[in-house]
């Protein structure tokens, strides 16, 4: 009798043994399924797959992306290239999340 990643419940000599992997058990899903659900919005339309937009809607992510881009531009005008690069990377992540090719290229 073992209850690990693979579950086997049987007594010695039991021909009707139950054996299943953890992904086959009710209530368990594969890692790919969990990742897919994590990347999709919840019932309220909010995303939870990245700290940059944790709990934000698509409109809020779009606003935050534009804000990060603007902050990066301001930091570059000030000559702070390290900070500008960080802002621009965040803006790129937001554009990729929104699948906004126009913002990705600018």
mmCIF file of N, CA, C and O in Angstrom:
data_model
loop_
_atom_site.group_PDB
_atom_site.id
_atom_site.type_symbol
_atom_site.label_atom_id
_atom_site.label_comp_id
_atom_site.label_asym_id
_atom_site.label_seq_id
_atom_site.Cartn_x
_atom_site.Cartn_y
_atom_site.Cartn_z
ATOM 1 N N UNK A 1 0.853 -1.182 0.000
ATOM 2 C CA UNK A 1 0.000 0.000 0.000
ATOM 3 C C UNK A 1 0.894 1.238 0.000
ATOM 4 O O UNK A 1 1.703 1.437 0.879
ATOM 5 N N UNK A 2 0.743 2.083 -1.020
ATOM 6 C CA UNK A 2 1.563 3.269 -1.199
ATOM 7 C C UNK A 2 0.688 4.416 -1.679
ATOM 8 O O UNK A 2 -0.167 4.238 -2.517
ATOM 9 N N UNK A 3 0.907 5.606 -1.126
ATOM 10 C CA UNK A 3 0.126 6.768 -1.552
ATOM 11 C C UNK A 3 1.072 7.910 -1.924
ATOM 12 O O UNK A 3 1.082 8.965 -1.320
ATOM 13 N N UNK A 4 1.864 7.724 -2.961
ATOM 14 C CA UNK A 4 2.795 8.746 -3.423
ATOM 15 C C UNK A 4 2.315 9.294 -4.753
ATOM 16 O O UNK A 4 1.119 9.398 -5.002
ATOM 17 N N UNK A 5 3.256 9.627 -5.654
ATOM 18 C CA UNK A 5 2.889 10.142 -6.969
ATOM 19 C C UNK A 5 2.108 9.089 -7.745
ATOM 20 O O UNK A 5 1.163 9.407 -8.435
ATOM 21 N N UNK A 6 2.493 7.833 -7.621
ATOM 22 C CA UNK A 6 1.710 6.737 -8.179
ATOM 23 C C UNK A 6 1.036 6.028 -7.020
ATOM 24 O O UNK A 6 1.677 5.649 -6.058
ATOM 25 N N UNK A 7 -0.255 5.843 -7.127
ATOM 26 C CA UNK A 7 -1.025 5.271 -6.040
ATOM 27 C C UNK A 7 -1.322 3.818 -6.354
ATOM 28 O O UNK A 7 -1.812 3.496 -7.422
ATOM 29 N N UNK A 8 -1.003 2.971 -5.437
ATOM 30 C CA UNK A 8 -1.328 1.558 -5.567
ATOM 31 C C UNK A 8 -1.947 1.107 -4.261
ATOM 32 O O UNK A 8 -1.334 1.244 -3.212
ATOM 33 N N UNK A 9 -3.179 0.642 -4.355
ATOM 34 C CA UNK A 9 -3.861 0.155 -3.161
ATOM 35 C C UNK A 9 -4.183 -1.321 -3.415
ATOM 36 O O UNK A 9 -5.004 -1.640 -4.244
ATOM 37 N N UNK A 10 -3.477 -2.164 -2.727
ATOM 38 C CA UNK A 10 -3.700 -3.589 -2.911
ATOM 39 C C UNK A 10 -3.135 -4.342 -1.722
ATOM 40 O O UNK A 10 -2.185 -3.898 -1.089
ATOM 41 N N UNK A 11 -3.717 -5.419 -1.440
ATOM 42 C CA UNK A 11 -3.201 -6.329 -0.428
ATOM 43 C C UNK A 11 -2.539 -7.476 -1.176
ATOM 44 O O UNK A 11 -2.825 -7.744 -2.333
ATOM 45 N N UNK A 12 -1.670 -8.124 -0.527
ATOM 46 C CA UNK A 12 -0.957 -9.225 -1.139
ATOM 47 C C UNK A 12 -1.949 -10.270 -1.643
ATOM 48 O O UNK A 12 -2.854 -10.678 -0.934
ATOM 49 N N UNK A 13 -1.803 -10.652 -2.929
ATOM 50 C CA UNK A 13 -2.680 -11.655 -3.511
ATOM 51 C C UNK A 13 -3.998 -11.087 -4.019
ATOM 52 O O UNK A 13 -4.851 -11.821 -4.478
ATOM 53 N N UNK A 14 -4.199 -9.797 -3.975
ATOM 54 C CA UNK A 14 -5.439 -9.162 -4.430
ATOM 55 C C UNK A 14 -5.360 -8.958 -5.935
ATOM 56 O O UNK A 14 -4.556 -8.193 -6.432
ATOM 57 N N UNK A 15 -6.219 -9.624 -6.689
ATOM 58 C CA UNK A 15 -6.191 -9.523 -8.145
ATOM 59 C C UNK A 15 -6.948 -8.292 -8.644
ATOM 60 O O UNK A 15 -6.819 -7.923 -9.802
ATOM 61 N N UNK A 16 -7.735 -7.654 -7.812
ATOM 62 C CA UNK A 16 -8.498 -6.474 -8.214
ATOM 63 C C UNK A 16 -7.836 -5.198 -7.689
ATOM 64 O O UNK A 16 -8.493 -4.300 -7.181
ATOM 65 N N UNK A 17 -6.536 -5.081 -7.817
ATOM 66 C CA UNK A 17 -5.788 -3.930 -7.293
ATOM 67 C C UNK A 17 -6.121 -2.686 -8.102
ATOM 68 O O UNK A 17 -6.331 -2.742 -9.301
ATOM 69 N N UNK A 18 -6.147 -1.566 -7.420
ATOM 70 C CA UNK A 18 -6.386 -0.272 -8.034
ATOM 71 C C UNK A 18 -5.050 0.447 -8.153
ATOM 72 O O UNK A 18 -4.343 0.611 -7.182
ATOM 73 N N UNK A 19 -4.692 0.849 -9.353
ATOM 74 C CA UNK A 19 -3.435 1.552 -9.568
ATOM 75 C C UNK A 19 -3.686 2.710 -10.513
ATOM 76 O O UNK A 19 -4.299 2.546 -11.560
ATOM 77 N N UNK A 20 -3.230 3.918 -10.124
ATOM 78 C CA UNK A 20 -3.402 5.099 -10.973
ATOM 79 C C UNK A 20 -2.310 6.097 -10.655
ATOM 80 O O UNK A 20 -1.853 6.182 -9.528
ATOM 81 N N UNK A 21 -1.930 6.864 -11.655
ATOM 82 C CA UNK A 21 -0.973 7.942 -11.390
ATOM 83 C C UNK A 21 -1.746 9.110 -10.805
ATOM 84 O O UNK A 21 -2.961 9.199 -10.919
ATOM 85 N N UNK A 22 -1.037 10.059 -10.177
ATOM 86 C CA UNK A 22 -1.705 11.170 -9.505
ATOM 87 C C UNK A 22 -2.498 12.029 -10.472
ATOM 88 O O UNK A 22 -3.490 12.631 -10.091
ATOM 89 N N UNK A 23 -2.103 12.113 -11.755
ATOM 90 C CA UNK A 23 -2.841 12.927 -12.709
ATOM 91 C C UNK A 23 -4.156 12.279 -13.126
ATOM 92 O O UNK A 23 -5.030 12.937 -13.650
ATOM 93 N N UNK A 24 -4.294 10.961 -12.879
ATOM 94 C CA UNK A 24 -5.520 10.263 -13.239
ATOM 95 C C UNK A 24 -6.553 10.287 -12.122
ATOM 96 O O UNK A 24 -7.700 9.946 -12.332
ATOM 97 N N UNK A 25 -6.160 10.685 -10.948
ATOM 98 C CA UNK A 25 -7.069 10.684 -9.824
ATOM 99 C C UNK A 25 -8.024 11.872 -9.900
ATOM 100 O O UNK A 25 -7.656 12.938 -10.374
ATOM 101 N N UNK A 26 -9.256 11.716 -9.438
ATOM 102 C CA UNK A 26 -10.203 12.825 -9.460
ATOM 103 C C UNK A 26 -9.669 14.005 -8.648
ATOM 104 O O UNK A 26 -9.096 13.837 -7.585
ATOM 105 N N UNK A 27 -9.835 15.213 -9.184
ATOM 106 C CA UNK A 27 -9.396 16.398 -8.468
ATOM 107 C C UNK A 27 -7.946 16.782 -8.745
ATOM 108 O O UNK A 27 -7.516 17.848 -8.371
ATOM 109 N N UNK A 28 -7.181 15.929 -9.400
ATOM 110 C CA UNK A 28 -5.786 16.234 -9.730
ATOM 111 C C UNK A 28 -5.688 16.557 -11.215
ATOM 112 O O UNK A 28 -6.330 15.938 -12.038
ATOM 113 N N UNK A 29 -4.881 17.544 -11.566
ATOM 114 C CA UNK A 29 -4.669 17.886 -12.960
ATOM 115 C C UNK A 29 -3.180 17.879 -13.246
ATOM 116 O O UNK A 29 -2.361 17.954 -12.352
ATOM 117 N N UNK A 30 -2.869 17.821 -14.513
ATOM 118 C CA UNK A 30 -1.463 17.807 -14.897
ATOM 119 C C UNK A 30 -0.844 19.184 -14.684
ATOM 120 O O UNK A 30 -1.538 20.184 -14.527
ATOM 121 N N UNK A 31 0.473 19.219 -14.689
ATOM 122 C CA UNK A 31 1.184 20.481 -14.527
ATOM 123 C C UNK A 31 0.857 21.441 -15.670
ATOM 124 O O UNK A 31 0.733 22.643 -15.460
ATOM 125 N N UNK A 32 0.713 20.913 -16.897
ATOM 126 C CA UNK A 32 0.383 21.765 -18.038
ATOM 127 C C UNK A 32 -0.985 22.409 -17.846
ATOM 128 O O UNK A 32 -1.182 23.579 -18.154
ATOM 129 N N UNK A 33 -1.939 21.654 -17.344
ATOM 130 C CA UNK A 33 -3.289 22.171 -17.110
ATOM 131 C C UNK A 33 -3.267 23.257 -16.035
ATOM 132 O O UNK A 33 -3.905 24.304 -16.167
ATOM 133 N N UNK A 34 -2.506 23.047 -14.977
ATOM 134 C CA UNK A 34 -2.388 24.052 -13.916
ATOM 135 C C UNK A 34 -1.754 25.320 -14.456
ATOM 136 O O UNK A 34 -2.204 26.430 -14.147
ATOM 137 N N UNK A 35 -0.715 25.187 -15.268
ATOM 138 C CA UNK A 35 -0.036 26.342 -15.845
ATOM 139 C C UNK A 35 -0.969 27.103 -16.791
ATOM 140 O O UNK A 35 -1.011 28.328 -16.790
ATOM 141 N N UNK A 36 -1.734 26.374 -17.593
ATOM 142 C CA UNK A 36 -2.673 27.019 -18.510
ATOM 143 C C UNK A 36 -3.716 27.812 -17.732
ATOM 144 O O UNK A 36 -3.994 28.965 -18.046
ATOM 145 N N UNK A 37 -4.271 27.221 -16.694
ATOM 146 C CA UNK A 37 -5.261 27.917 -15.871
ATOM 147 C C UNK A 37 -4.667 29.130 -15.170
ATOM 148 O O UNK A 37 -5.328 30.148 -15.017
ATOM 149 N N UNK A 38 -3.422 29.012 -14.730
ATOM 150 C CA UNK A 38 -2.766 30.111 -14.031
ATOM 151 C C UNK A 38 -2.568 31.311 -14.956
ATOM 152 O O UNK A 38 -2.644 32.448 -14.527
ATOM 153 N N UNK A 39 -2.335 31.061 -16.220
ATOM 154 C CA UNK A 39 -2.081 32.139 -17.178
ATOM 155 C C UNK A 39 -3.363 32.788 -17.691
ATOM 156 O O UNK A 39 -3.320 33.874 -18.249
ATOM 157 N N UNK A 40 -4.491 32.141 -17.532
ATOM 158 C CA UNK A 40 -5.762 32.691 -17.987
ATOM 159 C C UNK A 40 -6.389 33.537 -16.893
ATOM 160 O O UNK A 40 -6.111 33.350 -15.715
ATOM 161 N N UNK A 41 -7.256 34.487 -17.275
ATOM 162 C CA UNK A 41 -7.905 35.306 -16.251
ATOM 163 C C UNK A 41 -8.866 34.479 -15.407
ATOM 164 O O UNK A 41 -9.413 33.475 -15.868
ATOM 165 N N UNK A 42 -9.073 34.921 -14.156
ATOM 166 C CA UNK A 42 -10.031 34.239 -13.294
ATOM 167 C C UNK A 42 -11.453 34.670 -13.662
ATOM 168 O O UNK A 42 -11.671 35.324 -14.685
ATOM 169 N N UNK A 43 -12.424 34.322 -12.841
ATOM 170 C CA UNK A 43 -13.821 34.629 -13.122
ATOM 171 C C UNK A 43 -14.088 36.131 -13.183
ATOM 172 O O UNK A 43 -15.035 36.575 -13.826
ATOM 173 N N UNK A 44 -13.271 36.922 -12.513
ATOM 174 C CA UNK A 44 -13.429 38.373 -12.508
ATOM 175 C C UNK A 44 -12.607 39.047 -13.606
ATOM 176 O O UNK A 44 -12.555 40.264 -13.689
ATOM 177 N N UNK A 45 -11.910 38.250 -14.438
ATOM 178 C CA UNK A 45 -11.088 38.793 -15.511
ATOM 179 C C UNK A 45 -9.736 39.279 -15.065
ATOM 180 O O UNK A 45 -9.079 40.034 -15.772
ATOM 181 N N UNK A 46 -9.284 38.833 -13.894
ATOM 182 C CA UNK A 46 -7.996 39.261 -13.357
ATOM 183 C C UNK A 46 -6.955 38.170 -13.551
ATOM 184 O O UNK A 46 -7.255 36.989 -13.466
ATOM 185 N N UNK A 47 -5.727 38.599 -13.804
ATOM 186 C CA UNK A 47 -4.621 37.668 -14.026
ATOM 187 C C UNK A 47 -3.791 37.539 -12.757
ATOM 188 O O UNK A 47 -3.684 38.467 -11.974
ATOM 189 N N UNK A 48 -3.180 36.353 -12.576
ATOM 190 C CA UNK A 48 -2.401 36.079 -11.365
ATOM 191 C C UNK A 48 -1.102 35.346 -11.665
ATOM 192 O O UNK A 48 -0.532 34.723 -10.789
ATOM 193 N N UNK A 49 -0.608 35.439 -12.903
ATOM 194 C CA UNK A 49 0.562 34.656 -13.279
ATOM 195 C C UNK A 49 1.878 35.417 -13.213
ATOM 196 O O UNK A 49 2.923 34.851 -13.498
ATOM 197 N N UNK A 50 1.863 36.691 -12.820
ATOM 198 C CA UNK A 50 3.098 37.455 -12.730
ATOM 199 C C UNK A 50 2.906 38.582 -11.726
ATOM 200 O O UNK A 50 1.855 39.203 -11.700
ATOM 201 N N UNK A 51 3.911 38.865 -10.917
ATOM 202 C CA UNK A 51 3.779 39.948 -9.927
ATOM 203 C C UNK A 51 3.491 41.313 -10.551
ATOM 204 O O UNK A 51 2.898 42.168 -9.913
ATOM 205 N N UNK A 52 3.887 41.513 -11.812
ATOM 206 C CA UNK A 52 3.639 42.801 -12.463
ATOM 207 C C UNK A 52 2.150 43.089 -12.636
ATOM 208 O O UNK A 52 1.729 44.227 -12.624
ATOM 209 N N UNK A 53 1.367 42.047 -12.833
ATOM 210 C CA UNK A 53 -0.069 42.262 -13.044
ATOM 211 C C UNK A 53 -0.932 41.365 -12.171
ATOM 212 O O UNK A 53 -2.065 41.065 -12.488
ATOM 213 N N UNK A 54 -0.396 40.964 -11.053
ATOM 214 C CA UNK A 54 -1.147 40.100 -10.141
ATOM 215 C C UNK A 54 -2.442 40.804 -9.703
ATOM 216 O O UNK A 54 -2.416 41.883 -9.131
ATOM 217 N N UNK A 55 -3.573 40.222 -10.014
ATOM 218 C CA UNK A 55 -4.870 40.769 -9.626
ATOM 219 C C UNK A 55 -5.354 41.906 -10.502
ATOM 220 O O UNK A 55 -6.294 42.605 -10.141
ATOM 221 N N UNK A 56 -4.742 42.102 -11.683
ATOM 222 C CA UNK A 56 -5.137 43.186 -12.569
ATOM 223 C C UNK A 56 -5.922 42.645 -13.761
ATOM 224 O O UNK A 56 -5.706 41.525 -14.206
ATOM 225 N N UNK A 57 -6.810 43.482 -14.271
ATOM 226 C CA UNK A 57 -7.556 43.135 -15.475
ATOM 227 C C UNK A 57 -6.710 43.477 -16.694
ATOM 228 O O UNK A 57 -5.657 44.116 -16.580
ATOM 229 N N UNK A 58 -7.197 43.105 -17.862
ATOM 230 C CA UNK A 58 -6.455 43.378 -19.087
ATOM 231 C C UNK A 58 -6.304 44.890 -19.306
ATOM 232 O O UNK A 58 -5.241 45.351 -19.724
ATOM 233 N N UNK A 59 -7.326 45.670 -18.998
ATOM 234 C CA UNK A 59 -7.243 47.129 -19.141
ATOM 235 C C UNK A 59 -6.197 47.708 -18.188
ATOM 236 O O UNK A 59 -5.435 48.615 -18.555
ATOM 237 N N UNK A 60 -6.133 47.190 -16.966
ATOM 238 C CA UNK A 60 -5.147 47.662 -15.992
ATOM 239 C C UNK A 60 -3.732 47.272 -16.408
ATOM 240 O O UNK A 60 -2.781 48.039 -16.210
ATOM 241 N N UNK A 61 -3.586 46.087 -17.023
ATOM 242 C CA UNK A 61 -2.277 45.662 -17.525
ATOM 243 C C UNK A 61 -1.844 46.584 -18.660
ATOM 244 O O UNK A 61 -0.686 46.993 -18.739
ATOM 245 N N UNK A 62 -2.777 46.952 -19.522
ATOM 246 C CA UNK A 62 -2.480 47.853 -20.625
ATOM 247 C C UNK A 62 -2.021 49.212 -20.105
ATOM 248 O O UNK A 62 -1.029 49.776 -20.584
ATOM 249 N N UNK A 63 -2.714 49.736 -19.111
ATOM 250 C CA UNK A 63 -2.329 51.018 -18.508
ATOM 251 C C UNK A 63 -0.940 50.918 -17.863
ATOM 252 O O UNK A 63 -0.092 51.791 -18.052
ATOM 253 N N UNK A 64 -0.715 49.845 -17.116
ATOM 254 C CA UNK A 64 0.577 49.661 -16.437
ATOM 255 C C UNK A 64 1.712 49.523 -17.452
ATOM 256 O O UNK A 64 2.810 50.023 -17.229
ATOM 257 N N UNK A 65 1.436 48.883 -18.580
ATOM 258 C CA UNK A 65 2.438 48.729 -19.636
ATOM 259 C C UNK A 65 2.833 50.089 -20.196
ATOM 260 O O UNK A 65 4.021 50.391 -20.361
ATOM 261 N N UNK A 66 1.849 50.912 -20.482
ATOM 262 C CA UNK A 66 2.137 52.260 -20.987
ATOM 263 C C UNK A 66 2.889 53.087 -19.952
ATOM 264 O O UNK A 66 3.796 53.852 -20.290
ATOM 265 N N UNK A 67 2.516 52.941 -18.700
ATOM 266 C CA UNK A 67 3.186 53.672 -17.628
ATOM 267 C C UNK A 67 4.651 53.258 -17.507
ATOM 268 O O UNK A 67 5.543 54.100 -17.371
ATOM 269 N N UNK A 68 4.921 51.953 -17.578
ATOM 270 C CA UNK A 68 6.303 51.457 -17.509
ATOM 271 C C UNK A 68 7.119 51.982 -18.687
ATOM 272 O O UNK A 68 8.284 52.356 -18.529
ATOM 273 N N UNK A 69 6.500 52.018 -19.861
ATOM 274 C CA UNK A 69 7.204 52.538 -21.037
ATOM 275 C C UNK A 69 7.540 54.019 -20.837
ATOM 276 O O UNK A 69 8.661 54.451 -21.101
ATOM 277 N N UNK A 70 6.583 54.788 -20.330
ATOM 278 C CA UNK A 70 6.813 56.215 -20.075
ATOM 279 C C UNK A 70 7.882 56.423 -19.008
ATOM 280 O O UNK A 70 8.743 57.310 -19.136
ATOM 281 N N UNK A 71 7.826 55.621 -17.957
ATOM 282 C CA UNK A 71 8.844 55.719 -16.907
ATOM 283 C C UNK A 71 10.229 55.390 -17.450
ATOM 284 O O UNK A 71 11.223 56.014 -17.066
ATOM 285 N N UNK A 72 10.314 54.422 -18.342
ATOM 286 C CA UNK A 72 11.590 54.077 -18.968
ATOM 287 C C UNK A 72 12.126 55.222 -19.811
ATOM 288 O O UNK A 72 13.320 55.526 -19.777
ATOM 289 N N UNK A 73 11.227 55.859 -20.549
ATOM 290 C CA UNK A 73 11.646 57.009 -21.369
ATOM 291 C C UNK A 73 12.148 58.149 -20.486
ATOM 292 O O UNK A 73 13.159 58.781 -20.789
ATOM 293 N N UNK A 74 11.454 58.406 -19.376
ATOM 294 C CA UNK A 74 11.869 59.471 -18.454
ATOM 295 C C UNK A 74 13.225 59.150 -17.830
ATOM 296 O O UNK A 74 14.097 60.023 -17.715
ATOM 297 N N UNK A 75 13.411 57.899 -17.432
ATOM 298 C CA UNK A 75 14.688 57.501 -16.828
ATOM 299 C C UNK A 75 15.827 57.625 -17.828
ATOM 300 O O UNK A 75 16.940 58.027 -17.472
ATOM 301 N N UNK A 76 15.555 57.320 -19.100
ATOM 302 C CA UNK A 76 16.612 57.440 -20.105
ATOM 303 C C UNK A 76 16.971 58.902 -20.343
ATOM 304 O O UNK A 76 18.140 59.229 -20.558
ATOM 305 N N UNK A 77 15.983 59.791 -20.298
ATOM 306 C CA UNK A 77 16.273 61.231 -20.441
ATOM 307 C C UNK A 77 17.142 61.730 -19.287
ATOM 308 O O UNK A 77 17.963 62.616 -19.460
ATOM 309 N N UNK A 78 16.966 61.113 -18.107
ATOM 310 C CA UNK A 78 17.769 61.477 -16.939
ATOM 311 C C UNK A 78 19.149 60.828 -16.966
ATOM 312 O O UNK A 78 19.978 61.098 -16.096
ATOM 313 N N UNK A 79 19.376 59.938 -17.923
ATOM 314 C CA UNK A 79 20.663 59.266 -18.032
ATOM 315 C C UNK A 79 20.798 58.028 -17.159
ATOM 316 O O UNK A 79 21.872 57.445 -17.064
ATOM 317 N N UNK A 80 19.698 57.591 -16.537
ATOM 318 C CA UNK A 80 19.723 56.394 -15.691
ATOM 319 C C UNK A 80 19.320 55.187 -16.539
ATOM 320 O O UNK A 80 18.175 54.748 -16.541
ATOM 321 N N UNK A 81 20.285 54.650 -17.270
ATOM 322 C CA UNK A 81 20.005 53.593 -18.234
ATOM 323 C C UNK A 81 19.641 52.272 -17.574
ATOM 324 O O UNK A 81 18.848 51.503 -18.123
ATOM 325 N N UNK A 82 20.183 52.001 -16.418
ATOM 326 C CA UNK A 82 19.854 50.752 -15.719
ATOM 327 C C UNK A 82 18.370 50.748 -15.332
ATOM 328 O O UNK A 82 17.657 49.763 -15.550
ATOM 329 N N UNK A 83 17.900 51.853 -14.765
ATOM 330 C CA UNK A 83 16.491 51.945 -14.373
ATOM 331 C C UNK A 83 15.592 51.961 -15.609
ATOM 332 O O UNK A 83 14.541 51.318 -15.638
ATOM 333 N N UNK A 84 16.009 52.675 -16.662
ATOM 334 C CA UNK A 84 15.233 52.727 -17.901
ATOM 335 C C UNK A 84 15.071 51.331 -18.492
ATOM 336 O O UNK A 84 13.972 50.943 -18.924
ATOM 337 N N UNK A 85 16.150 50.564 -18.486
ATOM 338 C CA UNK A 85 16.110 49.205 -19.025
ATOM 339 C C UNK A 85 15.114 48.339 -18.255
ATOM 340 O O UNK A 85 14.367 47.558 -18.839
ATOM 341 N N UNK A 86 15.091 48.470 -16.932
ATOM 342 C CA UNK A 86 14.167 47.702 -16.103
ATOM 343 C C UNK A 86 12.717 48.048 -16.454
ATOM 344 O O UNK A 86 11.878 47.195 -16.633
ATOM 345 N N UNK A 87 12.429 49.361 -16.579
ATOM 346 C CA UNK A 87 11.072 49.785 -16.948
ATOM 347 C C UNK A 87 10.686 49.251 -18.322
ATOM 348 O O UNK A 87 9.574 48.775 -18.530
ATOM 349 N N UNK A 88 11.596 49.339 -19.282
ATOM 350 C CA UNK A 88 11.297 48.879 -20.629
ATOM 351 C C UNK A 88 11.087 47.370 -20.670
ATOM 352 O O UNK A 88 10.243 46.885 -21.429
ATOM 353 N N UNK A 89 11.841 46.627 -19.865
ATOM 354 C CA UNK A 89 11.629 45.175 -19.799
ATOM 355 C C UNK A 89 10.243 44.856 -19.252
ATOM 356 O O UNK A 89 9.566 43.948 -19.732
ATOM 357 N N UNK A 90 9.821 45.598 -18.238
ATOM 358 C CA UNK A 90 8.482 45.400 -17.692
ATOM 359 C C UNK A 90 7.423 45.743 -18.737
ATOM 360 O O UNK A 90 6.411 45.038 -18.865
ATOM 361 N N UNK A 91 7.640 46.816 -19.489
ATOM 362 C CA UNK A 91 6.703 47.206 -20.544
ATOM 363 C C UNK A 91 6.640 46.117 -21.619
ATOM 364 O O UNK A 91 5.550 45.793 -22.117
ATOM 365 N N UNK A 92 7.780 45.544 -21.955
ATOM 366 C CA UNK A 92 7.810 44.466 -22.946
ATOM 367 C C UNK A 92 7.039 43.244 -22.450
ATOM 368 O O UNK A 92 6.264 42.643 -23.196
ATOM 369 N N UNK A 93 7.221 42.890 -21.176
ATOM 370 C CA UNK A 93 6.481 41.755 -20.621
ATOM 371 C C UNK A 93 4.969 42.005 -20.690
ATOM 372 O O UNK A 93 4.202 41.110 -21.015
ATOM 373 N N UNK A 94 4.561 43.233 -20.389
ATOM 374 C CA UNK A 94 3.143 43.576 -20.458
ATOM 375 C C UNK A 94 2.620 43.495 -21.879
ATOM 376 O O UNK A 94 1.534 42.971 -22.123
ATOM 377 N N UNK A 95 3.398 44.001 -22.850
ATOM 378 C CA UNK A 95 2.986 43.948 -24.251
ATOM 379 C C UNK A 95 2.892 42.501 -24.736
ATOM 380 O O UNK A 95 1.972 42.145 -25.479
ATOM 381 N N UNK A 96 3.828 41.668 -24.299
ATOM 382 C CA UNK A 96 3.767 40.253 -24.670
ATOM 383 C C UNK A 96 2.550 39.589 -24.048
ATOM 384 O O UNK A 96 1.892 38.771 -24.692
ATOM 385 N N UNK A 97 2.227 39.936 -22.815
ATOM 386 C CA UNK A 97 1.053 39.366 -22.150
ATOM 387 C C UNK A 97 -0.215 39.756 -22.908
ATOM 388 O O UNK A 97 -1.117 38.939 -23.095
ATOM 389 N N UNK A 98 -0.273 41.010 -23.346
ATOM 390 C CA UNK A 98 -1.445 41.502 -24.068
ATOM 391 C C UNK A 98 -1.425 41.101 -25.537
ATOM 392 O O UNK A 98 -2.388 41.351 -26.253
ATOM 393 N N UNK A 99 -0.321 40.511 -25.973
ATOM 394 C CA UNK A 99 -0.113 40.143 -27.372
ATOM 395 C C UNK A 99 -0.271 41.372 -28.252
ATOM 396 O O UNK A 99 -0.932 41.353 -29.284
ATOM 397 N N UNK A 100 0.361 42.472 -27.832
ATOM 398 C CA UNK A 100 0.306 43.750 -28.516
ATOM 399 C C UNK A 100 1.619 43.959 -29.274
ATOM 400 O O UNK A 100 2.586 44.485 -28.723
ATOM 401 N N UNK A 101 1.646 43.548 -30.519
ATOM 402 C CA UNK A 101 2.873 43.607 -31.323
ATOM 403 C C UNK A 101 3.318 45.052 -31.531
ATOM 404 O O UNK A 101 4.519 45.335 -31.563
ATOM 405 N N UNK A 102 2.387 45.988 -31.654
ATOM 406 C CA UNK A 102 2.731 47.390 -31.864
ATOM 407 C C UNK A 102 3.546 47.936 -30.701
ATOM 408 O O UNK A 102 4.569 48.591 -30.886
ATOM 409 N N UNK A 103 3.123 47.675 -29.478
ATOM 410 C CA UNK A 103 3.843 48.136 -28.288
ATOM 411 C C UNK A 103 5.175 47.405 -28.142
ATOM 412 O O UNK A 103 6.162 48.005 -27.738
ATOM 413 N N UNK A 104 5.210 46.131 -28.501
ATOM 414 C CA UNK A 104 6.449 45.363 -28.415
ATOM 415 C C UNK A 104 7.547 45.975 -29.288
ATOM 416 O O UNK A 104 8.713 45.984 -28.913
ATOM 417 N N UNK A 105 7.169 46.487 -30.451
ATOM 418 C CA UNK A 105 8.134 47.013 -31.407
ATOM 419 C C UNK A 105 8.564 48.443 -31.081
ATOM 420 O O UNK A 105 9.634 48.850 -31.477
ATOM 421 N N UNK A 106 7.736 49.206 -30.416
ATOM 422 C CA UNK A 106 8.066 50.609 -30.142
ATOM 423 C C UNK A 106 9.079 50.726 -29.083
ATOM 424 O O UNK A 106 9.531 50.231 -28.298
#
